[in-house]
Structure formats: structure tokens, C-alpha cells
Coordinates of N, CA and C in Angstrom, one line a residue:
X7 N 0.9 -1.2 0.0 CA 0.0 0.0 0.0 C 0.9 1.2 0.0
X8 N 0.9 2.3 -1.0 CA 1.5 3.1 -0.9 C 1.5 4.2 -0.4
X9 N 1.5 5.4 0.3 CA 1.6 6.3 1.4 C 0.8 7.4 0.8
X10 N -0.7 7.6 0.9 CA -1.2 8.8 0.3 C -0.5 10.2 0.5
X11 N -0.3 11.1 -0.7 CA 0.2 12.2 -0.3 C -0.3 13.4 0.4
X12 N -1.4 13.2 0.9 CA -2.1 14.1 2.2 C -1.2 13.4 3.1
X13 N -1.1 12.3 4.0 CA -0.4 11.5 4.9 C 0.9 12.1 5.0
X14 N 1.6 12.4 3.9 CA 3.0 12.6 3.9 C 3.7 14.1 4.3
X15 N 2.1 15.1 3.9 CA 1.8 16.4 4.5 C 1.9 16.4 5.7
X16 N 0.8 15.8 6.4 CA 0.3 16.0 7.5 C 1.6 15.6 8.5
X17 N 2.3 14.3 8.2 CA 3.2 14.1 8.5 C 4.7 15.0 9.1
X18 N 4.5 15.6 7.7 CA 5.9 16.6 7.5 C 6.0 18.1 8.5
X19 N 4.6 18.4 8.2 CA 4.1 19.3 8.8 C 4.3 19.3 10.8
X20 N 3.8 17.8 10.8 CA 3.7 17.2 12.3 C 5.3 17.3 13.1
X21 N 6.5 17.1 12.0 CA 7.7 16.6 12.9 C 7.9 18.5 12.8
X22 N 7.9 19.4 11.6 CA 8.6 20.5 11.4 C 8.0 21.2 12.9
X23 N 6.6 21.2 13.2 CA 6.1 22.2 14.5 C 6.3 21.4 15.8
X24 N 6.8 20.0 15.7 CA 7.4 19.5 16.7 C 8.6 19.5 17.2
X25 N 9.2 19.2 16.2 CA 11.0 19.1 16.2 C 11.9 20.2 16.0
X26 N 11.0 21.0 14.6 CA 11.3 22.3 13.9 C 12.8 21.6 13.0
X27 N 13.1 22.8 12.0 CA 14.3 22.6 11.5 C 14.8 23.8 11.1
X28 N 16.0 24.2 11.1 CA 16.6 25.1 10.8 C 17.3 25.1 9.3
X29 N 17.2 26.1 8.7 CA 17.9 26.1 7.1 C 18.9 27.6 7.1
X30 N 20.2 26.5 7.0 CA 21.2 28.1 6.5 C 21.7 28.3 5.4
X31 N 22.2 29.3 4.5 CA 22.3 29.5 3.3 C 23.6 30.8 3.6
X32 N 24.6 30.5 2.6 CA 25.3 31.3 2.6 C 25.4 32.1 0.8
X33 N 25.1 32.8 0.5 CA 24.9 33.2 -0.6 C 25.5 34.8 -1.6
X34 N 26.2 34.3 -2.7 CA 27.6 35.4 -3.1 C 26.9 35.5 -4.6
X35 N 26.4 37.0 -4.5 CA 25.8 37.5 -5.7 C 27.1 37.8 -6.8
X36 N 27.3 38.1 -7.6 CA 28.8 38.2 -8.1 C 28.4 38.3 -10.0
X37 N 29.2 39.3 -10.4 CA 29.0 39.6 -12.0 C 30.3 39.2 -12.5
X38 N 30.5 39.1 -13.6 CA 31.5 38.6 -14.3 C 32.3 37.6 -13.7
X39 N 32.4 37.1 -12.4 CA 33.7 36.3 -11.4 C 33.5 37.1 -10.5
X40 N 33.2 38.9 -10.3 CA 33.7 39.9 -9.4 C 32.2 39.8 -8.2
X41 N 32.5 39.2 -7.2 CA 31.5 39.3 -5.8 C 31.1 40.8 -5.6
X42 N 30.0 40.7 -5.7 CA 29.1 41.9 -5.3 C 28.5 42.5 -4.0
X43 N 27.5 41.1 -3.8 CA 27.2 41.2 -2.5 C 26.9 39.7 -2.2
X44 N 27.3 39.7 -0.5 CA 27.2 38.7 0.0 C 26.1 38.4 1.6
X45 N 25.6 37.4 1.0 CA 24.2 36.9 2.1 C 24.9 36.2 2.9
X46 N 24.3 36.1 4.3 CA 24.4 34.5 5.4 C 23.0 34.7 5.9
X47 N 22.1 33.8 5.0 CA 20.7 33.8 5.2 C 21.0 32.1 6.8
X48 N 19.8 32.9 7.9 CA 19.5 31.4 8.6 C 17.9 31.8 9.0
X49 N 17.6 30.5 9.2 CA 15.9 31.1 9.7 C 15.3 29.4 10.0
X50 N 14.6 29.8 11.2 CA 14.0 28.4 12.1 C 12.5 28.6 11.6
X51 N 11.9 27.1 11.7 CA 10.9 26.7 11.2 C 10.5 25.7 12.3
X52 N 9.6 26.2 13.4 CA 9.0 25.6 14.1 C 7.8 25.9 14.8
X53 N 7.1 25.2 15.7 CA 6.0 25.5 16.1 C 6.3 27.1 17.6
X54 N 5.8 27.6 18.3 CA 6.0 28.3 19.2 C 6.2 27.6 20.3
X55 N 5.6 26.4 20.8 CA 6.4 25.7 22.0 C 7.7 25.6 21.7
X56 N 8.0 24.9 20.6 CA 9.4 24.2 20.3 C 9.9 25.5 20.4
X57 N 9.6 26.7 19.7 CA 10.7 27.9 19.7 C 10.8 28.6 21.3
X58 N 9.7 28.7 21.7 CA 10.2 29.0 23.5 C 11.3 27.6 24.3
X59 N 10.6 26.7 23.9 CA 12.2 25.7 24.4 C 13.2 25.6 24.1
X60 N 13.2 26.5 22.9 CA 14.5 26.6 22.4 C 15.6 28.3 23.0
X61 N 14.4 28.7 23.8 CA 14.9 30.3 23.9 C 14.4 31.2 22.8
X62 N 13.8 31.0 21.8 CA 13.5 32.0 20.7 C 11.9 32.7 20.8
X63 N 12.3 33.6 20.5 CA 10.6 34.7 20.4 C 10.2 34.3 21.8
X64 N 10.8 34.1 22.8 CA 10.4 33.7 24.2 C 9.7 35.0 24.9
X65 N 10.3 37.0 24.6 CA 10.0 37.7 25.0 C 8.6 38.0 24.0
X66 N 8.9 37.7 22.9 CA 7.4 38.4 21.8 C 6.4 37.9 22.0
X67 N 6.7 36.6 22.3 CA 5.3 35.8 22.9 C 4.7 35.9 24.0
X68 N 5.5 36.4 25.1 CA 4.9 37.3 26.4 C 4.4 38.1 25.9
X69 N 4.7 39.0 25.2 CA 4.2 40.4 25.4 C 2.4 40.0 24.2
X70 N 2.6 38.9 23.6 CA 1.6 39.0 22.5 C 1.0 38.3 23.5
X71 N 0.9 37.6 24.4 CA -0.2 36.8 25.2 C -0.5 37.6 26.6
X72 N 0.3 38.9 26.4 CA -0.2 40.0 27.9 C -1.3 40.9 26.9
X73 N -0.6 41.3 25.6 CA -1.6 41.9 25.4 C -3.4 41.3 25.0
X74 N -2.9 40.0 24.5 CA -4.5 39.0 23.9 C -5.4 39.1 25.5
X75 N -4.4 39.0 27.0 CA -5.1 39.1 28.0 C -6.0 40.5 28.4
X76 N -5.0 41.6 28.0 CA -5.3 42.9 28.5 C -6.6 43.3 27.6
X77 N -6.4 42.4 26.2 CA -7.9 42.9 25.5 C -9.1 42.1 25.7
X78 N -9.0 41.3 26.5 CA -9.8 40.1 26.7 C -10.3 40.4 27.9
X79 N -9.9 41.2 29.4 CA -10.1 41.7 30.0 C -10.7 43.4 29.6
X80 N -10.2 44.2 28.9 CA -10.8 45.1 28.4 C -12.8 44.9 27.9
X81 N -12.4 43.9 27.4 CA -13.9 43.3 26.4 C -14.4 43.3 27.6
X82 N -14.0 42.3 28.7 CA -15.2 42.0 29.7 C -15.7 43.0 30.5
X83 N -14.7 43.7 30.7 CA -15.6 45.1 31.6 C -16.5 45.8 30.4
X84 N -16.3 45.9 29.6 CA -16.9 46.6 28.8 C -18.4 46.2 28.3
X85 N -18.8 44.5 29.0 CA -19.1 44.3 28.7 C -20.1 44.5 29.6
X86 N -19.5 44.5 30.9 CA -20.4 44.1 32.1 C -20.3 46.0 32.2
X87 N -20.1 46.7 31.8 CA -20.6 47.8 31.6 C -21.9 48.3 30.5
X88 N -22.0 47.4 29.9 CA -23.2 47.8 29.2 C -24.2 47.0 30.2
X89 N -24.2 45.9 30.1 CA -25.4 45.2 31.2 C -25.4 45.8 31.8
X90 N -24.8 46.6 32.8 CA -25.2 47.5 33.9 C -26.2 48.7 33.3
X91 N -25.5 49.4 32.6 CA -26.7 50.6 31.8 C -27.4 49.8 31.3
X92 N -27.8 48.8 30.6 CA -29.0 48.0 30.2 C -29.9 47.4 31.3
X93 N -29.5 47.1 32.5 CA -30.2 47.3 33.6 C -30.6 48.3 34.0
X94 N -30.2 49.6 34.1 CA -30.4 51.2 34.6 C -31.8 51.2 33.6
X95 N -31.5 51.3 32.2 CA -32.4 51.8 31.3 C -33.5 51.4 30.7
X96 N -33.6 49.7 31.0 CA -34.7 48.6 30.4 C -35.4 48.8 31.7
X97 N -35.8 49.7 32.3 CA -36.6 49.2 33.4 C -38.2 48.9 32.8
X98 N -38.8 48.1 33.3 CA -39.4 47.3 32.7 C -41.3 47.9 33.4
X99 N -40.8 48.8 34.3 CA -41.9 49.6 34.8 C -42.0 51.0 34.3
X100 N -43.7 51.0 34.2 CA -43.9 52.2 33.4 C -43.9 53.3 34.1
X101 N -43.7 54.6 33.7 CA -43.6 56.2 34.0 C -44.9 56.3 34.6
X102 N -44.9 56.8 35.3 CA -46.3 57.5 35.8 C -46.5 58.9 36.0
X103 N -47.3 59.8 35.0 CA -47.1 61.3 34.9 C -48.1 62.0 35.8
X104 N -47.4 62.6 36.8 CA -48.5 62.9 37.7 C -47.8 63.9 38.5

């Protein structure tokens, strides 16, 4: 039976956000023989657990998960601030003009 190529996706996908992999490239742009400019490309490929255990983006991810909190708490008072004026102003008994 041969290995569907969804399976081999899902697969590849599974070890890279698990394991991660890193790819480096050193790269020399250059015209006639004469070097022009020169790259040292590196860059990791992994899930954000694996990159916090590794030490990486360890501070950006604080600050992105203080702020997802601080708006998440923002929402909720704001929210329990309308129900409150919606209680003030739905009152449900009538005016009596007199």
C-alpha cells in the first residue's frame, strides 16, 4: 500500500512544529567572477512551544499573550458595563405622569 500524499503532508508538517528545522544559506551575488554582494541567510521553522524551548521569540510571545489578556479583559468590563446601563435603562416599569 502506498503512502497517500495528504499522509505525507500532515506528517511533515507534524515533525517540522514539533522538532522544527533550521535552514542556512550562505549566498555570493557576483557579476562577471567579481562578488558583489554577499548573504548568510539562517531562519528556524518551528511550532512556538518548540521555539520557546528553544529560547526564541520567548520575549514576543509574552508580550503577545499580555496583550491577547489585557484585551480580553478590556472586552469583559466593557461588557459588564453595558449590562449595567442595560439594567439602569430597560426598566421594565412604566412612568407614571402625575
Amino acid at each position: 500500500m502506498e503512502p497517500r500524499r495528504d499522509d505525507a503532508l500532515v506528517d511533515l508538517l507534524d515533525v517540522l512544529l514539533r522538532d522544527g528545522a533550521v535552514l542556512q544559506a550562505d549566498v555570493i551575488i557576483s557579476v562577471a567572477d567579481v562578488p558583489l554582494v554577499g548573504l548568510k541567510l539562517r531562519a528556524a521553522l518551528a511550532g512556538m512551544e518548540t521555539m520557546a524551548e528553544h529560547g526564541m521569540f520567548v520575549e514576543w510571545d509574552e508580550r503577545i499573550r499580555e496583550r491577547a489578556l489585557e484585551r480580553e479583559e478590556a472586552e469583559r468590563s466593557e461588557t459588564r458595563e453595558l449590562n449595567a446601563d442595560a439594567d439602569v435603562t430597560d426598566d421594565p416599569r412604566p412612568e407614571l405622569d402625575g
